[in-house]
Amino acid sequence: MNHPSGCASAVLTIDLGALADNWRTLAARVAPAECGAVVKANAYGLGVEQVAPALWAAGARTFFVALMEEGLILRDVLPEADIYVLGGLLLGTAEAFPGPRLRPVLSSPAEIEDWARLCAARGVDLPAAIHVDTGMNRLGLTLEEAFALAQRGAGFTPSLIGTHLACADTPGHPFTALQRERFARVAAAFAGIPASLANSAGCLGGRELHFDLTRPGIALYGGVAVAGTPPLKPVVRLEVPVIQVRNGLPGDSVGYGAAQTLKRESRIAILSFGYADGFFRAYGATDAHAGADAIIAGRRCPLVGRVSMDLTAVDVTDLPEGAVKRGDMAVILGDGISVDELAAHGGTIGYEVLTSLGARYRRVYSGG
């Protein structure tokens, strides 16, 4: 069944022009290092089929995804891009990699052996990255394994040597300098192979972190990458409709669990969205703590009561009588409400806000 494009109640606008500007800002900052782009998790929830071409047009040529499935989608969108799969090789998947532009990031001796066997079987030196653990203790070769590999060879020529920073979002954290020192020794052992250390936070750090190729993610999408450092341009705007305005009396409670009690005669706007749309229950308000804000009629208004699956209540008492009515739109992200401000109300981070944005929103792309 076909549905009219306007039937989705809430609108998520993604500013591809701001996204491209953010990439260009980072690319200028890290030059002469190459600036790549991380587009995993469907471009942080914003739509890889739209985001990736905008980044390509801005000048990005190397992209990073988490899974091979994501890489295959991106390869169809950008067939000339170099695409690295950060999750590496799942068992038995080496032969499924279709060609030299889709490259696994190999994080264990077993994965390296699998890739070397594939190269030998095909008689081709297929490109792949080597991931070295410099202290994060997630994925990656140990330092000892990396130095041994550099001595004996991998059975193919790596196209990239990389690691991941754990604490670069905290300015001056000593662990960043330690990781940088460890990685510099590894990069020297793999002389002639491009090296990649910097994530978004690393891009905004000193030049000693940039090496040959950087991998910005959250900074591209308008999120805070380094604590205390303002983000680049905002990329997302979320507007949701008011479906009812109702009155409440002192002593009335709002929402599930009677978590918040009105202290005055109030007007409450009910918005058509909730935690099924990625607007977390933790954003709600109780008698013990305030919740997030929405902007209605140009003014910030506080949430009242718990967020439910499909509905959220906002206190609009302080707006002039008649200033808000059914069909008006409330701004949830935008007009000064950032993904990181919203995240703070839920005890989380901007990454989770972006990647949780709901499938029920009507997505509009602008500035492309």
Coordinates of C-alpha atoms in Angstrom, one line a residue:
M1 CA 0.0 0.0 0.0
N2 CA 1.3 3.5 -0.9
H3 CA 1.1 6.2 1.8
P4 CA 1.4 9.9 1.4
S5 CA 4.9 11.2 2.2
G6 CA 3.5 13.6 4.8
C7 CA 1.7 10.9 6.9
A8 CA 4.7 10.4 9.3
S9 CA 4.0 12.6 12.3
A10 CA 7.5 13.7 13.3
V11 CA 10.2 15.1 11.0
L12 CA 13.9 14.5 11.3
T13 CA 15.9 16.9 9.1
I14 CA 19.5 16.0 8.3
D15 CA 21.6 19.0 7.0
L16 CA 24.0 17.4 4.5
G17 CA 25.6 20.8 3.9
A18 CA 26.5 21.2 7.5
L19 CA 27.8 17.6 7.5
A20 CA 30.0 18.3 4.5
D21 CA 31.3 21.6 6.1
N22 CA 32.2 19.6 9.3
W23 CA 34.2 17.2 7.2
R24 CA 36.0 20.0 5.4
T25 CA 36.8 21.7 8.7
L26 CA 38.4 18.5 10.0
A27 CA 40.2 17.8 6.8
A28 CA 41.8 21.2 6.9
R29 CA 42.8 20.7 10.5
V30 CA 44.5 17.3 10.0
A31 CA 46.2 18.1 6.6
P32 CA 48.5 16.8 5.3
A33 CA 47.1 13.7 6.8
E34 CA 44.1 12.2 4.9
C35 CA 40.7 12.7 6.5
G36 CA 38.5 9.7 6.2
A37 CA 34.9 9.3 7.5
V38 CA 33.2 6.8 9.8
V39 CA 29.7 5.9 8.5
K40 CA 29.0 2.8 10.5
A41 CA 25.6 2.1 12.0
N42 CA 23.8 3.6 9.0
A43 CA 25.9 6.7 9.2
Y44 CA 25.2 7.1 12.9
G45 CA 21.5 6.6 12.3
L46 CA 21.2 9.4 9.7
G47 CA 21.2 7.3 6.5
V48 CA 24.4 6.1 4.8
E49 CA 22.9 6.2 1.3
Q50 CA 22.5 10.0 1.7
V51 CA 25.3 10.8 4.0
A52 CA 28.1 9.0 2.2
P53 CA 27.6 10.7 -1.1
A54 CA 27.6 14.1 0.6
L55 CA 30.9 13.2 2.3
W56 CA 32.3 11.9 -1.0
A57 CA 31.3 15.2 -2.7
A58 CA 33.1 17.1 0.0
G59 CA 36.3 15.1 -0.7
A60 CA 36.3 12.0 1.6
R61 CA 37.7 9.0 -0.2
T62 CA 38.2 6.5 2.7
F63 CA 35.3 5.2 4.8
F64 CA 34.9 3.0 7.8
V65 CA 32.0 0.7 8.7
A66 CA 31.5 -1.8 11.4
L67 CA 30.2 -4.8 9.5
M68 CA 30.7 -6.4 6.2
E69 CA 27.0 -6.0 5.5
E70 CA 27.4 -2.3 6.0
G71 CA 30.4 -2.3 3.7
L72 CA 28.5 -4.1 0.9
I73 CA 25.7 -1.4 1.1
L74 CA 28.3 1.4 1.0
R75 CA 30.2 -0.2 -1.9
D76 CA 27.0 -0.1 -4.0
V77 CA 26.6 3.6 -3.0
L78 CA 30.2 4.6 -3.6
P79 CA 31.9 2.0 -5.8
E80 CA 35.2 3.9 -6.0
A81 CA 35.6 4.5 -2.2
D82 CA 38.1 2.5 -0.1
I83 CA 36.0 0.9 2.7
Y84 CA 37.4 -0.6 5.8
V85 CA 35.3 -3.0 7.9
L86 CA 36.3 -2.3 11.5
G87 CA 34.7 -5.6 12.8
G88 CA 37.2 -7.6 10.8
L89 CA 36.5 -11.2 9.7
L90 CA 33.8 -13.2 11.2
L91 CA 34.7 -16.9 11.1
G92 CA 34.4 -18.2 7.5
T93 CA 33.7 -14.8 5.9
A94 CA 37.0 -14.1 4.2
E95 CA 36.0 -15.4 0.8
A96 CA 32.8 -13.2 0.9
F97 CA 34.9 -10.0 0.6
P98 CA 34.2 -9.1 -3.0
G99 CA 37.2 -7.0 -4.1
P100 CA 40.1 -4.8 -3.1
R101 CA 38.1 -1.7 -2.2
L102 CA 36.2 -3.5 0.6
R103 CA 38.9 -4.2 3.2
P104 CA 38.7 -6.0 6.6
V105 CA 40.5 -4.6 9.6
L106 CA 42.3 -7.7 11.0
S107 CA 42.5 -7.9 14.8
S108 CA 43.9 -11.3 15.6
P109 CA 46.5 -13.8 14.3
A110 CA 43.7 -16.1 13.3
E111 CA 42.1 -13.4 11.1
I112 CA 45.5 -12.5 9.6
E113 CA 46.1 -16.2 8.8
D114 CA 42.6 -16.4 7.1
W115 CA 43.4 -13.4 5.0
A116 CA 46.8 -14.6 4.0
R117 CA 45.3 -18.0 2.9
L118 CA 42.8 -16.1 0.8
C119 CA 45.5 -14.0 -0.8
A120 CA 47.5 -17.2 -1.6
A121 CA 44.5 -19.0 -3.0
R122 CA 43.6 -16.1 -5.3
G123 CA 47.2 -15.3 -6.1
V124 CA 46.6 -11.7 -5.3
D125 CA 48.0 -9.4 -2.6
L126 CA 44.6 -8.2 -1.3
P127 CA 44.6 -5.1 0.9
A128 CA 43.6 -5.3 4.5
A129 CA 44.3 -3.3 7.7
I130 CA 46.0 -4.5 10.8
H131 CA 44.6 -3.4 14.1
V132 CA 47.0 -3.2 17.0
D133 CA 45.8 -2.8 20.6
T134 CA 47.6 0.0 22.4
G135 CA 45.7 -0.3 25.6
M136 CA 42.0 -0.3 25.0
N137 CA 41.8 -4.1 25.4
R138 CA 38.9 -4.7 23.0
L139 CA 40.2 -5.8 19.6
G140 CA 43.7 -5.9 18.1
L141 CA 47.0 -7.6 18.2
T142 CA 49.1 -7.3 21.3
L143 CA 52.2 -5.2 20.9
E144 CA 54.3 -8.3 21.0
E145 CA 52.2 -9.9 18.3
A146 CA 52.4 -6.8 16.2
F147 CA 56.2 -6.5 16.4
A148 CA 56.6 -10.2 15.6
L149 CA 54.3 -9.8 12.6
A150 CA 56.3 -6.9 11.3
Q151 CA 59.5 -9.1 11.5
R152 CA 58.1 -12.2 9.7
G153 CA 55.5 -10.6 7.4
A154 CA 51.8 -11.2 7.2
G155 CA 51.7 -13.1 3.9
F156 CA 50.3 -10.0 2.3
T157 CA 51.1 -6.3 2.3
P158 CA 48.9 -4.5 4.8
S159 CA 47.2 -1.4 3.4
L160 CA 46.9 0.3 6.8
I161 CA 48.1 -0.1 10.4
G162 CA 45.7 1.3 13.0
T163 CA 44.7 1.5 16.7
H164 CA 42.0 3.2 18.6
L165 CA 42.2 5.9 21.2
A166 CA 40.4 5.3 24.5
C167 CA 40.6 8.6 26.3
A168 CA 41.2 11.3 23.8
D169 CA 37.8 12.9 24.6
T170 CA 39.3 13.9 27.9
P171 CA 41.8 16.8 27.3
G172 CA 45.3 16.1 28.6
H173 CA 44.5 12.5 29.7
P174 CA 47.9 10.8 30.1
F175 CA 46.7 7.6 28.5
T176 CA 46.4 9.3 25.1
A177 CA 50.1 10.1 25.2
L178 CA 50.9 6.6 26.2
Q179 CA 48.9 5.1 23.4
R180 CA 50.4 7.5 20.9
E181 CA 53.9 6.5 22.0
R182 CA 53.1 2.8 21.7
F183 CA 51.5 3.3 18.3
A184 CA 54.4 5.3 17.0
R185 CA 56.7 2.4 17.7
V186 CA 54.4 0.0 15.9
A187 CA 54.1 2.3 12.9
A188 CA 57.8 2.5 12.7
A189 CA 58.1 -1.3 12.7
F190 CA 55.7 -1.3 9.7
A191 CA 57.7 1.3 7.8
G192 CA 56.0 2.4 4.5
I193 CA 52.5 1.3 5.6
P194 CA 50.0 4.2 6.2
A195 CA 49.2 4.6 9.9
S196 CA 45.9 5.6 11.5
L197 CA 45.4 6.6 15.2
A198 CA 43.0 9.6 15.4
N199 CA 39.3 9.3 15.9
S200 CA 37.2 12.5 16.1
A201 CA 38.8 13.5 19.4
G202 CA 42.2 12.8 17.9
C203 CA 41.5 15.0 14.9
L204 CA 40.8 17.8 17.3
G205 CA 44.0 17.1 19.3
G206 CA 47.6 17.8 18.5
R207 CA 49.2 17.0 15.1
E208 CA 51.2 14.2 16.8
L209 CA 48.0 12.2 16.8
H210 CA 47.1 12.6 13.1
F211 CA 49.7 10.2 11.4
D212 CA 48.6 9.4 7.8
L213 CA 44.9 8.8 8.0
T214 CA 42.2 10.0 10.4
R215 CA 38.8 8.5 11.2
P216 CA 36.4 11.1 12.4
G217 CA 32.9 10.0 13.3
I218 CA 30.8 11.8 15.9
A219 CA 32.3 15.2 15.1
L220 CA 31.0 14.9 11.6
Y221 CA 27.5 14.6 12.9
G222 CA 27.5 17.6 15.2
G223 CA 28.3 15.8 18.4
V224 CA 30.8 16.8 21.1
A225 CA 34.1 14.9 20.5
V226 CA 36.2 16.4 23.3
A227 CA 34.8 17.4 26.7
G228 CA 34.7 21.1 27.0
T229 CA 35.2 21.7 23.3
P230 CA 32.1 23.0 21.4
P231 CA 30.9 20.8 18.6
L232 CA 31.1 21.6 14.9
K233 CA 27.9 22.6 13.0
P234 CA 24.7 20.8 14.1
V235 CA 23.5 18.3 11.6
V236 CA 20.1 17.1 12.9
R237 CA 16.8 18.8 13.7
L238 CA 13.9 16.9 15.1
E239 CA 10.4 18.3 15.2
V240 CA 7.3 16.4 16.5
P241 CA 3.6 17.4 16.5
V242 CA 1.4 18.5 19.3
I243 CA -1.7 16.3 19.2
Q244 CA -3.6 17.8 22.2
V245 CA -3.4 20.6 24.7
R246 CA -5.1 19.8 28.0
N247 CA -5.5 21.4 31.4
G248 CA -4.4 20.1 34.8
L249 CA -5.0 21.1 38.4
P250 CA -2.7 21.3 41.3
G251 CA -2.3 17.8 42.7
D252 CA -2.9 16.1 39.4
S253 CA -0.3 13.6 38.2
V254 CA 0.9 13.2 34.7
G255 CA 1.8 9.9 32.9
Y256 CA 2.7 6.4 34.1
G257 CA 3.5 5.8 37.7
A258 CA 2.2 9.2 38.8
A259 CA 5.9 10.2 38.8
Q260 CA 5.3 13.9 38.7
T261 CA 2.5 15.9 40.4
L262 CA 1.4 19.4 39.2
K263 CA 2.1 22.2 41.6
R264 CA -0.1 24.7 39.8
E265 CA -2.9 25.0 37.3
S266 CA -1.2 23.9 34.1
R267 CA -1.6 23.5 30.4
I268 CA 0.0 20.3 29.1
A269 CA 0.9 19.7 25.4
I270 CA 0.9 16.1 24.4
L271 CA 3.5 15.2 21.7
S272 CA 3.2 12.4 19.3
F273 CA 6.4 10.4 19.9
G274 CA 8.1 8.5 22.7
Y275 CA 10.7 5.9 23.5
A276 CA 9.6 3.7 20.5
D277 CA 11.1 6.6 18.5
G278 CA 14.4 6.6 20.4
F279 CA 13.4 9.3 22.8
F280 CA 14.5 7.6 25.9
R281 CA 12.3 7.1 29.0
A282 CA 15.1 8.5 31.0
Y283 CA 14.5 12.0 29.5
G284 CA 11.2 12.3 31.4
A285 CA 10.6 14.3 34.6
T286 CA 9.6 13.3 38.1
D287 CA 8.9 15.1 41.4
A288 CA 12.6 14.5 42.2
H289 CA 14.3 15.7 39.0
A290 CA 13.7 17.8 35.9
G291 CA 13.6 16.2 32.5
A292 CA 14.6 17.4 29.0
D293 CA 13.1 20.4 27.3
A294 CA 11.2 21.0 24.1
I295 CA 11.0 24.3 22.2
I296 CA 7.4 25.3 21.4
A297 CA 6.4 28.7 20.0
G298 CA 10.0 29.7 20.3
R299 CA 10.4 29.0 24.0
R300 CA 11.9 26.2 26.0
C301 CA 9.2 24.2 27.9
P302 CA 10.0 21.3 30.3
L303 CA 8.9 17.8 29.9
V304 CA 6.4 16.7 32.6
G305 CA 6.0 13.1 33.8
R306 CA 7.4 9.9 32.2
V307 CA 8.1 9.4 28.5
S308 CA 5.8 6.6 27.2
M309 CA 6.1 4.5 24.1
D310 CA 4.3 6.9 21.7
L311 CA 3.5 10.0 23.8
T312 CA 5.4 12.7 25.7
A313 CA 4.0 15.5 27.8
V314 CA 5.3 19.0 28.0
D315 CA 4.4 21.8 30.4
V316 CA 3.4 24.9 28.3
T317 CA 1.8 26.8 31.1
D318 CA 4.2 29.7 30.8
L319 CA 3.4 30.3 27.1
P320 CA 0.7 32.8 26.3
E321 CA -2.8 31.5 26.2
G322 CA -3.4 30.1 22.7
A323 CA 0.2 30.1 21.7
V324 CA 0.3 26.4 21.2
K325 CA -2.4 24.3 19.6
R326 CA -3.0 20.9 18.0
G327 CA -0.9 20.5 14.9
D328 CA 1.9 22.8 16.1
M329 CA 5.5 21.4 16.0
A330 CA 7.8 21.1 19.0
V331 CA 11.5 21.2 18.4
I332 CA 13.3 18.4 20.3
L333 CA 16.7 18.7 18.6
G334 CA 17.8 22.0 17.1
D335 CA 17.4 25.7 18.0
G336 CA 20.1 25.3 20.6
I337 CA 19.1 21.9 21.9
S338 CA 22.1 19.7 20.9
V339 CA 22.4 15.9 20.8
D340 CA 24.7 16.1 23.8
E341 CA 22.4 18.3 25.9
L342 CA 19.6 15.8 25.3
A343 CA 22.0 12.9 26.0
A344 CA 22.9 14.4 29.4
H345 CA 19.3 14.2 30.5
G346 CA 19.3 10.5 29.9
G347 CA 22.7 9.8 31.4
T348 CA 24.2 8.8 28.0
I349 CA 26.2 10.3 25.1
G350 CA 25.4 11.9 21.8
Y351 CA 26.4 8.8 19.9
E352 CA 23.5 6.9 21.5
V353 CA 21.0 9.7 20.8
L354 CA 21.9 9.7 17.1
T355 CA 22.0 6.0 16.5
S356 CA 18.7 5.5 18.3
L357 CA 16.7 8.0 16.2
G358 CA 13.5 6.3 15.3
A359 CA 12.5 4.7 12.1
R360 CA 9.0 6.3 12.3
Y361 CA 10.4 9.8 11.6
R362 CA 10.0 11.2 8.2
R363 CA 13.6 12.0 7.1
V364 CA 14.2 15.1 5.1
Y365 CA 17.7 15.8 3.7
S366 CA 18.7 19.4 3.1
G367 CA 21.8 21.3 1.9
G368 CA 23.0 18.4 -0.3

